[in-house]
Coordinates of C-alpha atoms in Angstrom, one line a residue:
M1 CA 105.0 101.7 159.2
L2 CA 101.9 99.6 159.9
R3 CA 101.6 101.2 163.3
F4 CA 101.8 104.7 161.6
R5 CA 99.0 103.8 159.1
R6 CA 96.8 102.4 161.9
E7 CA 97.2 105.4 164.0
F8 CA 96.7 107.6 161.0
C9 CA 93.5 106.1 160.0
A10 CA 92.1 105.9 163.6
T11 CA 92.8 109.7 164.1
L12 CA 90.9 110.6 161.0
L13 CA 88.0 108.3 162.0
L14 CA 87.8 109.9 165.5
L15 CA 88.1 113.3 163.9
C16 CA 85.1 112.5 161.6
V17 CA 83.1 111.0 164.6
S18 CA 83.8 114.0 166.9
R19 CA 82.5 116.5 164.3
S20 CA 79.2 114.5 164.3
T21 CA 78.4 115.7 167.7
C22 CA 78.2 119.3 166.6
L23 CA 75.7 118.8 163.7
S24 CA 73.9 122.0 162.6
A25 CA 70.9 122.5 160.1
S26 CA 71.8 121.8 156.6
L27 CA 71.5 124.6 153.9
A28 CA 68.3 124.2 151.8
D29 CA 70.2 124.9 148.5
A30 CA 73.3 122.8 149.3
E31 CA 74.4 120.2 146.9
P32 CA 74.8 116.7 148.2
V33 CA 78.3 115.1 148.7
L34 CA 77.1 111.6 147.5
I35 CA 75.7 112.1 144.0
R36 CA 75.0 108.3 143.8
P37 CA 73.0 106.0 145.8
L38 CA 75.0 104.4 148.6
K39 CA 74.7 100.9 147.2
V40 CA 76.5 102.1 143.9
Y41 CA 79.2 103.6 145.9
E42 CA 79.7 100.5 148.0
S43 CA 79.7 98.0 145.2
L44 CA 81.7 100.1 142.6
I45 CA 84.3 101.1 145.1
K46 CA 84.6 97.4 146.3
G47 CA 84.9 96.2 142.6
V48 CA 87.8 98.7 141.8
H49 CA 89.5 97.8 145.1
D50 CA 89.5 94.3 144.3
H51 CA 90.7 94.7 140.7
F52 CA 93.8 96.6 141.8
N53 CA 94.3 94.9 145.1
N54 CA 94.7 98.3 147.2
T55 CA 95.5 98.3 150.6
C56 CA 93.5 101.2 151.7
I57 CA 90.9 103.8 150.5
I58 CA 90.6 107.5 151.1
L59 CA 87.3 109.2 150.3
F60 CA 87.7 112.8 149.3
H61 CA 84.5 114.8 149.8
G62 CA 86.0 118.1 148.9
T63 CA 84.4 120.5 151.7
M64 CA 86.4 121.6 154.6
N65 CA 83.4 121.2 156.8
V66 CA 81.0 118.7 155.4
I67 CA 78.7 118.7 158.5
E68 CA 78.0 122.3 158.6
K69 CA 77.7 122.8 154.9
K70 CA 75.9 119.6 153.8
G71 CA 74.0 118.5 156.9
L72 CA 73.2 115.3 158.7
E73 CA 72.0 113.2 155.9
D74 CA 75.3 113.5 153.8
M75 CA 77.3 112.9 157.1
E76 CA 75.3 109.8 157.8
G77 CA 75.8 108.5 154.2
L78 CA 79.7 109.1 154.4
L79 CA 79.8 107.3 157.7
A80 CA 77.8 104.4 156.4
L81 CA 80.1 104.0 153.5
Q82 CA 83.0 104.1 155.7
R83 CA 81.5 101.4 158.0
Y84 CA 80.8 99.1 155.1
L85 CA 84.2 99.4 153.6
S86 CA 86.2 99.3 156.7
G87 CA 84.0 97.3 158.9
S88 CA 82.1 94.8 156.7
L89 CA 85.1 94.4 154.1
N90 CA 87.9 95.0 156.5
I91 CA 89.5 97.6 154.2
R92 CA 91.1 100.6 155.9
T93 CA 89.1 103.6 155.0
V94 CA 89.2 107.2 156.1
I95 CA 87.2 110.3 155.0
M96 CA 88.9 113.6 154.4
D97 CA 89.1 116.7 152.1
F98 CA 92.2 117.7 150.1
S99 CA 93.2 120.5 152.6
M100 CA 93.4 117.9 155.5
F101 CA 95.2 115.5 153.2
K102 CA 97.7 118.2 152.3
D103 CA 98.1 119.2 156.0
R104 CA 98.2 115.9 157.7
V105 CA 99.7 113.7 155.0
G106 CA 101.5 115.9 152.6
K107 CA 104.4 114.6 150.6
T108 CA 104.6 111.5 153.1
Y109 CA 101.9 109.9 150.9
H110 CA 104.3 107.6 149.4
H111 CA 104.5 105.7 152.7
I112 CA 100.9 104.6 152.1
K113 CA 101.0 101.3 150.0
R114 CA 98.9 101.1 146.9
P115 CA 96.2 103.6 147.9
L116 CA 92.8 104.2 146.2
F117 CA 91.8 107.7 146.1
V118 CA 88.0 108.2 145.6
L119 CA 86.6 111.5 144.5
L120 CA 83.0 111.4 145.6
N121 CA 81.7 114.0 143.4
D122 CA 82.6 116.5 140.9
L123 CA 81.5 119.8 142.8
D124 CA 83.6 123.1 142.0
E125 CA 85.2 122.9 145.4
I126 CA 86.6 119.4 145.0
R127 CA 87.9 120.4 141.5
E128 CA 89.7 123.3 142.8
Q129 CA 91.4 121.3 145.4
F130 CA 92.2 118.5 143.2
I131 CA 93.8 120.8 140.7
S132 CA 96.0 122.3 143.5
V133 CA 97.0 118.8 144.8
S134 CA 97.8 117.5 141.3
K135 CA 100.6 120.0 141.0
W136 CA 102.8 118.4 143.7
I137 CA 101.7 114.9 144.0
T138 CA 102.8 112.0 141.7
M139 CA 99.8 111.3 140.0
S140 CA 100.8 107.9 138.9
Y141 CA 101.3 106.6 142.6
P142 CA 97.8 106.1 143.7
T143 CA 94.8 104.7 141.9
W144 CA 92.0 107.2 141.2
L145 CA 88.4 106.9 141.0
L146 CA 86.1 109.9 140.1
F147 CA 82.4 110.0 140.3
L148 CA 80.9 112.5 137.8
R149 CA 77.3 113.6 137.3
D150 CA 75.4 113.1 133.9
G151 CA 76.1 116.6 132.8
T152 CA 79.8 116.8 133.5
R153 CA 82.4 116.2 130.8
F154 CA 85.7 114.7 132.1
D155 CA 87.8 116.6 129.8
E156 CA 86.3 119.9 131.3
F157 CA 86.7 118.6 134.8
L158 CA 90.3 117.7 134.1
S159 CA 91.2 120.5 131.8
N160 CA 93.9 121.9 134.3
V161 CA 95.2 118.5 135.5
Y162 CA 98.0 116.5 133.8
V163 CA 97.2 113.0 133.9
P164 CA 100.5 111.2 132.9
F165 CA 100.7 108.2 130.5
D166 CA 101.3 105.8 133.5
C167 CA 98.6 107.1 135.7
I168 CA 95.5 105.1 136.5
L169 CA 92.5 107.6 136.6
M170 CA 89.1 106.1 136.1
V171 CA 85.9 108.4 135.8
T172 CA 82.4 106.8 136.2
Q173 CA 79.2 108.1 134.8
R174 CA 75.6 106.5 134.7
D175 CA 74.9 104.8 131.4
S176 CA 72.2 106.0 128.9
K177 CA 69.6 104.0 130.8
G178 CA 70.4 105.3 134.1
T179 CA 70.6 101.9 135.8
G180 CA 74.3 101.1 135.6
E181 CA 77.8 102.8 135.4
I182 CA 80.3 103.1 132.6
V183 CA 83.8 103.4 133.9
R184 CA 86.3 105.1 131.7
D185 CA 90.2 105.1 131.8
V186 CA 91.7 108.6 131.1
Y187 CA 95.2 109.6 130.5
Q188 CA 97.5 111.9 128.4
I189 CA 100.5 110.7 126.3
S190 CA 102.3 114.0 127.1
K191 CA 101.5 117.4 128.7
E192 CA 100.9 118.9 125.3
D193 CA 98.5 116.1 124.2
N194 CA 94.7 116.0 124.7
L195 CA 93.0 113.8 127.3
R196 CA 92.5 110.4 125.9
S197 CA 89.9 107.8 127.2
M198 CA 89.0 104.3 126.8
K199 CA 86.4 102.1 128.3
F200 CA 87.7 100.4 131.5
G201 CA 84.7 98.6 132.6
E202 CA 81.0 98.7 133.7
W203 CA 78.8 98.2 136.7
N204 CA 75.3 97.2 137.3
A205 CA 73.2 96.0 140.2
R206 CA 73.0 92.5 138.9
E207 CA 76.4 91.6 137.9
G208 CA 78.4 94.1 139.8
F209 CA 81.8 95.6 138.6
Q210 CA 83.1 94.1 135.5
G211 CA 86.8 95.1 134.6
P212 CA 89.1 94.8 131.7
Q213 CA 90.8 91.4 130.9
L214 CA 94.0 93.0 129.6
G215 CA 96.8 94.6 131.6
L216 CA 97.5 98.4 131.5
Y217 CA 100.2 98.4 128.8
Q218 CA 98.2 95.9 126.8
R219 CA 95.5 98.5 126.6
R220 CA 97.8 101.5 126.4
N221 CA 100.3 100.2 124.0
D222 CA 100.3 103.1 121.5
L223 CA 102.1 106.4 121.9
N224 CA 100.7 107.8 118.7
G225 CA 104.0 108.9 117.3
R226 CA 105.1 110.7 120.4
N227 CA 108.8 111.9 120.1
I228 CA 111.2 110.2 122.7
R229 CA 114.5 111.9 123.2
V230 CA 117.2 109.1 123.2
V231 CA 120.7 109.6 124.5
S232 CA 123.5 107.0 123.8
V233 CA 127.3 106.7 124.2
H234 CA 129.5 105.9 121.3
D235 CA 130.7 102.5 122.6
P236 CA 131.4 100.1 119.5
P237 CA 130.2 97.6 118.9
V238 CA 127.2 97.4 121.1
S239 CA 126.2 101.1 120.7
R240 CA 127.3 103.2 117.9
I241 CA 126.3 106.6 117.1
I242 CA 125.6 107.0 113.3
R243 CA 125.6 110.6 112.0
N244 CA 124.0 112.3 109.1
K245 CA 125.9 114.6 106.6
A246 CA 125.6 117.5 108.9
G247 CA 127.4 115.5 111.6
Q248 CA 124.3 115.1 113.8
P249 CA 123.4 111.8 115.3
S250 CA 120.7 110.4 113.1
R251 CA 120.4 106.8 114.7
I252 CA 122.0 104.1 116.8
G253 CA 123.7 101.1 115.4
G254 CA 124.8 97.8 117.2
F255 CA 122.9 95.9 119.7
F256 CA 121.1 98.5 121.6
G257 CA 120.4 100.2 118.2
E258 CA 118.4 97.1 117.3
V259 CA 116.8 96.9 120.7
I260 CA 115.3 100.5 120.5
Q261 CA 114.2 100.0 116.8
L262 CA 112.1 97.2 117.9
L263 CA 110.8 99.4 120.8
Q264 CA 110.1 102.2 118.5
E265 CA 107.8 99.7 116.4
G266 CA 106.1 98.3 119.5
M267 CA 105.3 101.6 121.1
N268 CA 104.5 103.5 117.8
C269 CA 106.7 106.3 118.7
T270 CA 109.6 108.3 117.1
F271 CA 113.1 108.8 118.3
T272 CA 115.4 111.7 118.1
Y273 CA 119.0 110.9 119.0
M274 CA 121.6 112.7 121.2
E275 CA 125.2 111.7 122.1
A276 CA 126.8 111.9 125.6
S277 CA 130.4 111.9 126.2
S278 CA 130.3 109.4 128.9
W279 CA 127.9 107.1 130.7
G280 CA 128.0 109.4 133.8
T281 CA 129.1 109.5 137.4
R282 CA 128.2 111.4 140.5
L283 CA 130.5 114.4 141.3
P284 CA 131.6 115.4 145.0
N285 CA 129.0 118.1 144.9
G286 CA 126.3 115.7 144.2
T287 CA 125.7 116.5 140.4
W288 CA 126.1 114.1 137.6
T289 CA 127.9 113.9 134.3
G290 CA 127.3 112.2 131.0
S291 CA 124.1 110.6 130.0
I292 CA 122.8 110.3 133.7
R293 CA 123.0 114.2 133.9
M294 CA 120.9 114.5 130.6
L295 CA 118.2 112.4 132.4
V296 CA 118.3 114.0 135.6
E297 CA 118.0 117.5 133.8
D298 CA 115.1 116.3 131.6
K299 CA 117.1 116.7 128.5
A300 CA 116.6 113.1 127.5
D301 CA 113.7 110.5 127.8
L302 CA 115.8 107.3 127.5
A303 CA 119.4 106.3 127.8
A304 CA 119.9 103.6 125.2
T305 CA 123.3 102.2 126.2
E306 CA 124.8 99.7 128.5
L307 CA 124.3 101.1 131.9
M308 CA 125.3 99.2 135.1
M309 CA 122.8 99.1 137.9
S310 CA 124.2 100.8 140.9
S311 CA 122.8 102.2 144.2
D312 CA 124.0 105.6 143.7
R313 CA 122.3 105.8 140.3
L314 CA 119.1 104.4 141.5
E315 CA 118.9 107.6 143.7
A316 CA 118.9 109.9 140.6
I317 CA 117.2 107.7 137.9
K318 CA 115.2 104.7 137.2
F319 CA 116.4 101.6 135.4
T320 CA 114.4 99.6 132.9
T321 CA 113.9 96.0 132.9
P322 CA 117.4 94.3 132.7
V323 CA 118.6 93.7 129.2
Y324 CA 121.3 91.1 130.1
S325 CA 123.6 90.0 132.9
T326 CA 127.4 89.7 132.8
K327 CA 130.5 89.6 135.0
C328 CA 133.2 92.4 135.5
R329 CA 136.8 91.3 135.6
A330 CA 140.2 92.8 135.0
Y331 CA 142.1 91.8 131.6
I332 CA 145.8 92.0 131.0
R333 CA 147.8 91.4 127.9
R334 CA 148.6 87.5 127.5
P335 CA 152.1 87.0 128.5
D336 CA 154.7 86.5 125.6
T337 CA 156.3 83.4 127.0
T338 CA 154.5 80.0 127.7
A339 CA 155.2 77.3 130.1
V340 CA 157.8 74.8 129.2
K341 CA 156.0 71.3 128.7
W342 CA 158.7 69.0 129.8
N343 CA 156.3 66.0 129.9
T344 CA 154.9 66.8 126.4
Y345 CA 156.9 64.1 124.6
L346 CA 155.9 61.4 127.0
A347 CA 152.4 62.5 127.7
P348 CA 151.0 60.9 124.4
F349 CA 151.6 57.6 125.9
A350 CA 150.2 56.6 129.1
F351 CA 151.9 54.1 131.5
N352 CA 149.7 51.4 130.3
V353 CA 150.5 52.2 126.6
W354 CA 154.1 52.0 127.4
N355 CA 153.7 48.7 128.9
A356 CA 151.8 47.4 126.0
I357 CA 154.5 48.5 123.6
G358 CA 157.3 46.8 125.6
L359 CA 155.1 43.7 126.0
T360 CA 154.7 43.6 122.2
V361 CA 158.4 44.0 121.6
V362 CA 159.1 41.0 123.9
V363 CA 156.5 38.8 122.4
V364 CA 157.4 39.5 118.9
A365 CA 161.2 38.9 119.7
L366 CA 160.2 35.7 121.3
T367 CA 157.9 34.6 118.4
I368 CA 160.8 35.2 115.9
T369 CA 163.3 33.3 118.0
G370 CA 160.9 30.4 118.4
I371 CA 160.4 30.2 114.6
D372 CA 164.0 30.2 114.0
V373 CA 164.6 27.3 116.6
L374 CA 161.7 25.2 115.2
S375 CA 163.0 25.8 111.6
R376 CA 166.3 24.0 112.6
K377 CA 164.9 21.2 114.6
V378 CA 161.8 20.1 112.6
N379 CA 162.0 19.3 109.1
W380 CA 158.9 21.5 108.2
F381 CA 161.0 23.8 105.9
P382 CA 163.4 22.8 102.9
V383 CA 167.1 23.1 103.8
D384 CA 167.5 26.2 101.5
L385 CA 164.9 28.0 103.4
R386 CA 166.3 27.4 106.8
P387 CA 168.3 30.5 108.0
N388 CA 172.0 30.4 107.7
S389 CA 172.8 32.6 110.5
R390 CA 171.5 32.4 114.0
S391 CA 170.6 35.7 115.9
T392 CA 170.6 35.6 119.5
L393 CA 167.4 36.9 121.6
S394 CA 169.1 40.2 122.5
E395 CA 169.8 41.0 118.9
I396 CA 166.3 40.1 117.7
L397 CA 164.9 42.4 120.6
F398 CA 167.1 45.2 119.3
Y399 CA 165.8 44.6 115.6
V400 CA 162.2 44.7 116.8
F401 CA 162.7 47.9 118.8
G402 CA 164.4 49.4 115.8
A403 CA 161.4 48.7 113.6
F404 CA 159.2 50.5 116.0
C405 CA 161.6 53.4 115.6
G406 CA 161.4 53.2 111.9
Q407 CA 164.4 51.0 111.2
G408 CA 164.5 48.0 108.9
M409 CA 165.0 44.4 109.9
E410 CA 167.3 41.8 108.4
P411 CA 165.2 39.8 105.9
S412 CA 164.3 36.3 106.6
P413 CA 163.7 33.4 104.0
L414 CA 160.9 32.0 106.2
D415 CA 157.3 33.2 105.4
P416 CA 156.2 33.2 109.0
T417 CA 159.0 35.4 110.0
R418 CA 158.1 37.7 107.1
L419 CA 154.5 37.9 108.4
V420 CA 155.8 38.8 111.9
H421 CA 158.0 41.4 110.4
L422 CA 155.0 42.9 108.4
N423 CA 152.9 43.1 111.6
V424 CA 155.7 44.9 113.4
H425 CA 156.2 47.4 110.8
L426 CA 152.5 48.0 110.4
T427 CA 152.2 48.4 114.2
G428 CA 155.2 50.9 114.3
V429 CA 153.6 53.1 111.5
V430 CA 150.3 53.2 113.5
V431 CA 152.2 54.0 116.6
L432 CA 154.3 56.7 115.0
A433 CA 151.4 58.3 113.4
A434 CA 149.4 58.3 116.5
Y435 CA 152.4 59.7 118.5
S436 CA 153.0 62.4 116.0
A437 CA 149.4 63.6 116.1
A438 CA 149.3 63.5 119.8
L439 CA 152.5 65.4 120.0
I440 CA 151.3 68.1 117.5
S441 CA 148.1 68.5 119.6
F442 CA 150.0 69.0 122.8
L443 CA 152.4 71.5 121.2
A444 CA 149.5 73.5 119.6
I445 CA 147.8 74.0 123.0
K446 CA 149.2 77.0 124.6
T447 CA 149.8 76.9 128.3
F448 CA 150.6 80.4 129.6
V449 CA 152.2 81.3 132.9
M450 CA 150.0 84.1 134.4
P451 CA 151.8 86.5 136.7
F452 CA 148.7 86.6 138.8
T453 CA 145.1 85.7 138.6
T454 CA 143.4 87.9 141.3
M455 CA 143.0 91.5 142.0
E456 CA 145.0 91.1 145.1
G457 CA 147.8 89.5 143.0
L458 CA 147.7 92.6 140.7
L459 CA 148.1 94.7 143.7
K460 CA 151.0 92.8 145.1
D461 CA 152.8 92.7 141.9
G462 CA 153.2 96.5 141.9
T463 CA 154.4 96.8 138.2
Y464 CA 150.9 97.0 136.5
R465 CA 148.9 100.1 136.0
F466 CA 145.1 99.8 136.4
A467 CA 142.2 101.6 134.8
V468 CA 138.5 101.5 134.2
V469 CA 136.3 103.7 131.9
G470 CA 136.0 107.2 133.0
D471 CA 132.7 108.7 134.3
S472 CA 131.3 105.3 134.6
A473 CA 129.6 102.9 137.2
D474 CA 133.0 101.1 137.2
Y475 CA 134.9 104.1 138.7
S476 CA 132.1 104.6 141.1
F477 CA 132.2 100.9 142.3
F478 CA 135.9 101.3 143.2
Q479 CA 135.2 104.7 144.7
N480 CA 132.5 103.5 147.0
T481 CA 133.5 99.8 147.6
S482 CA 133.8 98.3 151.1
D483 CA 136.3 95.7 150.0
T484 CA 139.8 96.4 151.5
V485 CA 141.8 95.1 148.4
L486 CA 139.7 97.1 145.9
T487 CA 139.9 100.3 148.2
V488 CA 143.6 100.1 148.3
M489 CA 143.7 99.6 144.3
F490 CA 141.6 102.7 143.9
E491 CA 143.8 104.9 146.2
E492 CA 147.1 103.5 145.0
L493 CA 146.6 102.8 141.3
L494 CA 143.2 104.0 139.9
A495 CA 143.0 107.4 141.6
R496 CA 146.5 108.2 140.0
E497 CA 145.4 107.5 136.5
L498 CA 144.7 111.1 135.0
D499 CA 143.8 109.9 131.5
L500 CA 141.2 107.2 131.9
P501 CA 139.8 105.2 128.7
V502 CA 136.7 106.8 127.2
N503 CA 135.1 103.3 126.5
Y504 CA 135.8 99.6 126.7
F505 CA 137.4 99.5 123.3
D506 CA 139.8 102.2 124.1
G507 CA 140.8 100.5 127.3
L508 CA 141.4 97.1 125.7
N509 CA 143.5 99.0 123.0
R510 CA 145.6 100.4 125.7
V511 CA 146.1 96.9 127.2
C512 CA 147.7 95.9 124.0
Q513 CA 149.8 99.1 123.5
E514 CA 151.2 99.5 126.9
K515 CA 153.6 96.7 128.4
K516 CA 151.8 96.3 131.8
Y517 CA 148.4 97.7 131.8
A518 CA 145.3 96.2 133.4
F519 CA 141.8 97.2 132.4
M520 CA 138.3 96.1 133.9
T521 CA 135.7 95.4 131.5
L522 CA 132.6 93.4 131.0
D523 CA 133.0 89.7 129.9
N524 CA 130.8 90.1 127.0
M525 CA 132.5 93.2 125.8
A526 CA 135.9 91.6 126.1
T527 CA 134.7 88.6 124.1
V528 CA 133.2 90.9 121.2
L529 CA 136.3 93.2 121.1
Q530 CA 139.0 90.4 121.2
G531 CA 139.1 90.1 117.4
K532 CA 139.3 94.1 117.0
V533 CA 142.3 94.7 119.4
E534 CA 145.9 93.8 118.2
C535 CA 146.8 91.4 120.9
A536 CA 145.3 88.6 122.8
V537 CA 144.0 89.5 126.4
E538 CA 143.6 87.1 129.4
P539 CA 141.1 87.6 132.1
L540 CA 141.6 87.5 136.0
D541 CA 139.2 86.1 138.4
A542 CA 135.7 87.9 138.3
I543 CA 135.2 90.8 140.6
M544 CA 131.4 91.0 140.5
Q545 CA 128.2 90.0 138.7
T546 CA 126.4 92.9 137.2
T547 CA 123.1 93.6 135.4
I548 CA 123.0 95.9 132.3
A549 CA 119.8 98.0 131.5
M550 CA 118.7 101.2 129.9
A551 CA 117.5 104.2 131.9
V552 CA 114.8 106.8 132.1
P553 CA 114.3 109.9 134.4
S554 CA 113.0 109.0 137.8
H555 CA 109.3 110.2 137.1
S556 CA 109.2 109.1 133.5
P557 CA 105.6 108.0 132.5
Y558 CA 107.0 105.7 129.7
R559 CA 109.0 103.4 131.9
G560 CA 106.2 101.0 132.1
I561 CA 105.5 100.6 128.4
I562 CA 109.2 100.3 127.8
D563 CA 109.5 97.6 130.3
T564 CA 106.4 95.8 128.9
N565 CA 108.0 95.8 125.4
I566 CA 111.5 94.6 126.7
L567 CA 109.7 91.7 128.5
L568 CA 107.8 90.9 125.4
L569 CA 111.1 90.7 123.5
R570 CA 112.6 88.6 126.2
D571 CA 109.7 86.2 126.3
S572 CA 109.3 85.7 122.6
G573 CA 113.2 85.0 122.5
I574 CA 114.0 87.9 120.2
L575 CA 116.3 89.5 122.8
Q576 CA 118.3 86.4 123.2
R577 CA 118.6 86.1 119.4
L578 CA 119.8 89.5 119.1
L579 CA 122.4 88.9 121.7
K580 CA 123.7 85.8 120.0
L581 CA 123.7 87.4 116.5
E582 CA 125.3 90.5 117.7
W583 CA 128.0 88.8 119.7
S584 CA 128.6 86.1 117.1
S585 CA 129.0 88.6 114.4
Q586 CA 131.5 90.5 116.2
M587 CA 133.6 87.6 117.5
R588 CA 135.2 86.9 114.1
W589 CA 139.0 86.9 114.4
A590 CA 140.7 89.7 112.5
K591 CA 143.9 87.6 112.4
S592 CA 144.7 84.3 111.1
G593 CA 143.6 81.4 113.1
W594 CA 146.9 79.3 112.7
S595 CA 148.6 78.5 116.0
S596 CA 152.5 78.6 115.7
V597 CA 154.7 76.5 117.8
E598 CA 157.3 78.7 119.5
L599 CA 160.8 77.8 120.3
E600 CA 160.2 77.5 123.8
D601 CA 157.7 74.6 122.9
A602 CA 160.7 72.7 121.5
V603 CA 163.0 73.3 124.4
P604 CA 162.6 69.6 125.8
L605 CA 163.3 68.2 122.3
L606 CA 166.4 70.4 121.7
L607 CA 167.7 69.4 125.3
F608 CA 167.1 65.8 124.4
L609 CA 169.0 66.1 121.2
I610 CA 171.9 67.9 122.8
S611 CA 172.2 65.3 125.6
S612 CA 171.9 62.5 123.0
Y613 CA 174.7 64.0 121.1
L614 CA 176.7 64.5 124.2
V615 CA 176.1 60.9 125.4
T616 CA 176.9 59.6 121.9
C617 CA 180.3 61.7 121.9
L618 CA 181.0 60.2 125.3
V619 CA 180.2 56.6 124.3
L620 CA 182.4 57.2 121.1
L621 CA 185.2 58.4 123.3
V622 CA 184.9 55.5 125.6
E623 CA 184.8 53.1 122.8
R624 CA 187.9 54.8 121.1
I625 CA 189.7 54.6 124.4
V626 CA 188.9 50.9 124.9
S627 CA 189.7 50.1 121.3
R628 CA 193.1 51.6 121.6
N629 CA 193.8 49.8 124.9
R630 CA 192.9 46.6 123.2
E631 CA 195.2 47.3 120.3
Q632 CA 198.0 48.3 122.7
R633 CA 197.5 44.9 124.6
S634 CA 197.3 43.0 121.3
R635 CA 200.7 44.4 120.3
G636 CA 202.3 43.6 123.5
D637 CA 201.2 40.1 123.5
Q638 CA 202.5 39.8 119.9
R639 CA 205.9 41.0 121.0
F640 CA 206.0 38.8 124.0
T641 CA 205.3 35.8 122.0
G642 CA 207.8 36.7 119.4
N643 CA 210.4 37.0 121.9

């Protein structure tokens, strides 16, 4: 590209120099090409170039043969201006007329990066050619600087030229004293609107060029009530079409409704609303559907809905500054069964806790045993307070363990033993309360067994249907992806779905209504809609990170002012506050927040009770058998002794 630009500029320069060899006498009544002194052109063009940081300059003189018609003096002035800009300032500069520009450059002008187009005069010939070129060139692409004579009005010169709202076209005329220049910024809000102007800057020989301090859309911040046609998709809760009594869209609600209301106030415009049936996707014949089609066919000026940025859409429309970013992933219905928590009843106590409890039981049993022994050997206690029966250490251990299980203990007449009993019971109550609380917490936490967690697992499972919103970027993503797994999913699952959801709410409803149904949506949409659907949905692993924005036609003059206002909303924190308020207000659960304990959660306890019952029965049976054998032996011994 750089080589092309250099060759292009060099060719034009050689062309101008070669023409200087065939100079002829100038016409006596010819008007000059340069209508200002050379120093004015040099200083003013340099000031504008530096202000906008243009990469190159094209000087338009208007005549097809400037040498033959204007003479040697004008040619020397043009070449001197070019030498100053390209030689002294190292700015690539060429001289041409609009006919040469159309023939040599044409619609490849967009290969020239940030050019400055200078119209050196306001003669009729340059005006006619400028009007012709303005019909096919994108006026907002270059920066324009037009030199006018004192008696020329800019609205007359530009009467047949449409200067879009985002076009930078400056006209300069001498001030009332004739010693300086007043530079004005000219634009139109729409084709039907009159030309508007404001002071852009000024120039004088002493101070040079003085440009504006504010940016373009800080100066052009008012659309003066211009009507903007807004199209949206009914996708509650982020974008809701609100209709009037006649059934026509009257405004937009939800998050995007709040955003465009702020845009309307910031830009001083009015909105009229339309509804599209879908976001829009590209058909095999290259045409578009939904809101994208309305933008392409110039039926709408702004699509105010959650549009995903994609490469195929960028070929047809332009996106605004991103509104927010989120992730795309598939969601399925939460499985009905949960994982059986076999360690739930032991998990509240760690290994060290069990050791501490066991050590406490042993220490307490030894303490009670020691008190009993001392009470008999040392005459510290009265005889009537000494224990009558003597329990073994194993029996005391059993009593202490029973106290931790909520059982009573044999009362003791000794006060020290009673204090130990009191501490044991208090410790047991605390342990039981802590255990119960921990057990309830463990049971209340649901642990679901997901059949799969990835898109590959969804494909291998083979029992689930998969869908995305129809006529959306989601569908185009699967249709054009290079990922092997997603390509197979599109061919085997998605392409077979004849009735795709119309929006995210419809898709999540189908996840709840159908037994095995997977649906891809945005994370924030799933969070917002979770409380509005009839079941709980579970996410799979994220597929991609995506950016959400609004959209305008590819050559919309209002994209810049819309982007500026969105950035102002973001920098001031209003956009983030709207996101939080909208999401939080929609995240209220429609159902009760109580979490029930299912029968599956109690399976370990039930098995423990059943096994305890069986062990108890077995022990009872063994005791019965042993007791019967003892009775039989006792009877046999008595008979033997009697005989």
